[in-house]
Amino acid sequence: MAYALKMLISGKQGAGKGTQAAKLADHYGVAHVSTGDMFRAAVKAQTPLGQTAKGFMDRGELVPDDVVIGVVVEFLTNHGDDGFILDGFPRTAAQAEALEEAVGEDGLDLLLDLDVPTDIVVARIAGRRVCSECGATYHVDSPPNVQWVCDVCGGAVVQRDDDTEDAVATRLQAYQEQTKPLLDFYAERDLLVQIDGDGDVDEVFARAVAAIDGARAGS
Ligand SMILES: [Zn+2]
């Protein structure tokens, strides 16, 4: 059996990470997993960790880092050999170290970072408009037929508070601060691969495949 791809993916909100992760998972025949997926699997399998995690979630509390790490390690111990594209984990240096311990130093092929300039993702997100009635989404570049009335239901199409330029800039700043140590962590291990994430979906996908194949051929 061919050696299965094991990678992490990162990128700012609005960088198209979810779309690319799904296409890459399909292309390489591996699972695209988020921490949410792993939580659901652990809860469904009723593992002790899954039940602990469920307790926090049921009470509406944030799941502590050690439980998050435990759930991910448990999932990868059971399913990791089939390959994976891990999305949204690790988020902290402690999580990165725990992941390394779980999969071993050679257990990861790369971290693929989709690099998209901040002003571009701000424009993508800040241009977003949403129907306040049915949730249909629009963009200032592709508005409804009658501005700003929803094509689907006739509801008012508005900008969400979360999507204002200020809100997006604040989130991106926090993301940069949180992510920089992680990118450094993987750069030190020669596992960081950054690609230009600006462009249409197929262009970026082609760049991603070339970068992944190159990294695996070189390791
Ligand atoms: Zn609507």
Coordinates of C-alpha atoms and ligand atoms in Angstrom, one line a residue:
M1 CA 0.0 0.0 0.0
A2 CA 1.3 3.4 -0.9
Y3 CA 2.4 5.5 2.0
A4 CA -0.6 7.7 3.0
L5 CA -0.3 11.5 3.2
K6 CA -0.2 13.0 6.6
M7 CA -0.4 16.8 6.7
L8 CA -1.6 19.9 8.5
I9 CA -3.2 22.8 6.8
S10 CA -3.4 26.4 8.0
G11 CA -4.5 29.8 6.6
K12 CA -6.4 32.9 7.6
Q13 CA -10.1 33.0 7.7
G14 CA -11.2 33.7 4.2
A15 CA -8.1 32.1 2.7
G16 CA -10.0 29.2 1.3
K17 CA -8.5 26.6 3.6
G18 CA -11.6 24.5 4.0
T19 CA -12.2 24.3 0.2
Q20 CA -8.6 23.3 -0.5
A21 CA -8.5 20.8 2.3
A22 CA -11.5 19.0 1.0
K23 CA -10.1 18.9 -2.6
L24 CA -6.7 17.7 -1.4
A25 CA -8.3 15.0 0.8
D26 CA -10.2 13.8 -2.3
H27 CA -7.1 14.0 -4.5
Y28 CA -4.8 12.0 -2.1
G29 CA -7.6 9.7 -0.8
V30 CA -7.2 10.6 2.8
A31 CA -9.6 11.9 5.5
H32 CA -10.1 15.7 6.0
V33 CA -10.5 16.0 9.7
S34 CA -11.2 18.9 12.0
T35 CA -11.2 18.8 15.8
G36 CA -15.0 19.0 15.6
D37 CA -15.1 15.7 13.6
M38 CA -12.8 14.0 16.1
F39 CA -14.9 15.1 19.0
R40 CA -18.0 13.8 17.3
A41 CA -16.3 10.4 16.6
A42 CA -15.1 10.2 20.2
V43 CA -18.5 11.0 21.6
K44 CA -20.2 8.5 19.2
A45 CA -17.7 5.8 20.2
Q46 CA -18.3 6.6 23.8
T47 CA -14.6 6.6 24.7
P48 CA -13.8 7.9 28.2
L49 CA -12.3 11.0 26.6
G50 CA -15.3 11.5 24.4
Q51 CA -17.6 11.4 27.4
T52 CA -15.4 13.9 29.2
A53 CA -15.4 16.2 26.2
K54 CA -19.2 15.8 25.9
G55 CA -19.6 16.9 29.5
F56 CA -17.8 20.2 28.8
M57 CA -19.7 20.7 25.6
D58 CA -23.1 19.9 27.2
R59 CA -22.4 22.5 29.9
G60 CA -21.5 25.0 27.2
E61 CA -17.9 25.2 28.5
L62 CA -14.7 25.5 26.5
V63 CA -13.1 22.0 26.3
P64 CA -9.7 22.2 28.1
D65 CA -6.5 21.9 26.1
D66 CA -5.5 18.5 27.6
V67 CA -8.9 17.0 26.6
V68 CA -8.6 18.4 23.1
I69 CA -5.1 16.9 22.8
G70 CA -6.3 13.6 24.2
V71 CA -9.1 13.4 21.7
V72 CA -6.9 14.2 18.7
V73 CA -4.2 11.7 19.9
E74 CA -6.8 9.0 20.4
F75 CA -8.2 9.6 16.9
L76 CA -4.8 9.6 15.2
T77 CA -3.8 6.4 17.1
N78 CA -6.8 4.6 15.7
H79 CA -7.1 6.2 12.2
G80 CA -3.8 8.1 11.6
D81 CA -2.2 5.3 9.5
D82 CA -4.8 5.9 6.8
G83 CA -3.5 9.4 6.3
F84 CA -5.1 12.7 7.1
I85 CA -5.4 16.4 6.4
L86 CA -5.7 17.9 9.9
D87 CA -7.6 21.2 9.8
G88 CA -7.7 23.6 12.8
F89 CA -5.2 21.6 14.9
P90 CA -2.7 22.3 16.5
R91 CA -3.6 25.9 17.6
T92 CA -1.0 26.2 20.3
A93 CA 2.7 25.2 20.8
A94 CA 1.6 22.7 23.5
Q95 CA -0.8 21.1 21.0
A96 CA 2.0 20.9 18.4
E97 CA 4.3 19.2 20.9
A98 CA 1.7 16.7 21.9
L99 CA 1.0 16.0 18.2
E100 CA 4.6 15.4 17.6
E101 CA 4.8 13.0 20.5
A102 CA 1.8 11.1 19.3
V103 CA 2.8 10.7 15.6
G104 CA 6.6 10.7 16.0
E105 CA 9.1 13.0 14.4
D106 CA 8.6 11.4 11.0
G107 CA 4.9 11.1 11.4
L108 CA 4.0 14.3 9.5
D109 CA 4.8 15.1 5.9
L110 CA 4.2 18.9 6.1
L111 CA 2.2 21.8 7.3
L112 CA 0.8 23.6 4.2
D113 CA 0.1 27.2 4.9
L114 CA -2.1 29.1 2.5
D115 CA -0.6 32.6 2.4
V116 CA -3.1 35.3 1.3
P117 CA -2.4 39.0 1.9
T118 CA -4.4 40.5 4.7
D119 CA -6.0 43.2 2.5
I120 CA -7.4 40.5 0.2
V121 CA -9.0 38.4 2.9
V122 CA -10.4 41.6 4.5
A123 CA -12.0 42.5 1.2
R124 CA -13.4 39.0 0.7
I125 CA -15.0 38.9 4.2
A126 CA -15.9 42.6 4.6
G127 CA -17.7 42.5 1.2
R128 CA -19.9 39.6 2.3
R129 CA -23.6 40.3 2.7
V130 CA -26.1 37.9 4.2
C131 CA -29.9 37.6 4.0
S132 CA -31.3 38.4 7.5
E133 CA -34.2 36.1 6.9
C134 CA -32.9 32.9 5.1
G135 CA -29.1 33.2 5.4
A136 CA -28.4 33.3 1.7
T137 CA -25.0 34.8 1.1
Y138 CA -24.0 37.5 -1.4
H139 CA -21.0 39.7 -2.0
V140 CA -20.7 43.4 -2.9
D141 CA -19.2 42.0 -6.2
S142 CA -22.1 39.7 -6.8
P143 CA -25.2 41.4 -5.1
P144 CA -28.8 40.2 -5.4
N145 CA -30.8 41.4 -8.4
V146 CA -32.4 44.2 -6.4
Q147 CA -30.1 45.8 -3.9
W148 CA -30.3 44.8 -1.0
V149 CA -33.3 42.4 -1.3
C150 CA -32.7 38.7 -1.1
D151 CA -33.3 36.9 -4.4
V152 CA -34.5 33.8 -2.6
C153 CA -37.0 35.1 0.0
G154 CA -37.2 38.9 -0.4
G155 CA -35.6 39.5 3.0
A156 CA -33.2 42.3 3.8
V157 CA -29.6 41.6 2.9
V158 CA -27.2 43.0 5.4
Q159 CA -23.6 42.9 6.6
R160 CA -23.1 40.8 9.8
D161 CA -21.4 42.5 12.7
D162 CA -18.7 39.9 12.6
D163 CA -17.9 40.8 9.0
T164 CA -17.2 44.5 9.3
E165 CA -13.7 45.6 8.4
D166 CA -12.8 46.4 12.0
A167 CA -14.0 43.0 13.3
V168 CA -12.1 41.1 10.6
A169 CA -8.9 43.1 11.2
T170 CA -9.1 42.3 14.9
R171 CA -9.6 38.6 14.3
L172 CA -6.8 38.5 11.7
Q173 CA -4.4 40.2 14.2
A174 CA -5.2 37.6 16.8
Y175 CA -4.8 34.8 14.3
Q176 CA -1.3 36.1 13.3
E177 CA -0.2 36.4 16.9
Q178 CA -1.5 32.9 17.7
T179 CA -0.2 31.3 14.5
K180 CA 3.3 32.7 14.2
P181 CA 4.8 30.4 16.9
L182 CA 3.3 27.4 15.2
L183 CA 4.7 28.3 11.8
D184 CA 8.1 28.8 13.5
F185 CA 7.7 25.4 15.2
Y186 CA 7.2 23.6 11.9
A187 CA 9.8 25.7 10.0
E188 CA 12.4 24.6 12.5
R189 CA 11.6 21.0 11.7
D190 CA 11.7 21.7 7.9
L191 CA 8.0 20.9 7.6
L192 CA 6.6 24.3 6.8
V193 CA 5.5 24.7 3.2
Q194 CA 3.9 28.1 2.3
I195 CA 2.1 28.6 -0.9
D196 CA 0.6 31.7 -2.5
G197 CA -3.1 31.3 -1.6
D198 CA -4.3 34.1 -3.8
G199 CA -6.1 33.1 -7.0
D200 CA -9.0 31.0 -8.1
V201 CA -9.7 27.6 -6.5
D202 CA -8.1 25.5 -9.3
E203 CA -5.0 27.6 -9.5
V204 CA -4.4 27.4 -5.8
F205 CA -5.1 23.7 -5.8
A206 CA -2.5 23.1 -8.5
R207 CA 0.0 25.0 -6.5
A208 CA -0.8 23.0 -3.4
V209 CA -0.5 19.6 -5.1
A210 CA 2.9 20.7 -6.6
A211 CA 4.1 21.8 -3.2
I212 CA 2.9 18.7 -1.4
D213 CA 4.4 16.3 -4.1
G214 CA 7.6 18.2 -4.0
A215 CA 7.8 18.1 -0.2
R216 CA 7.2 14.3 -0.1
A217 CA 9.7 13.6 -2.9
G218 CA 12.3 15.6 -1.0
S219 CA 11.8 14.0 2.4
Ligands
ZN1 ZN -33.4 35.4 2.0

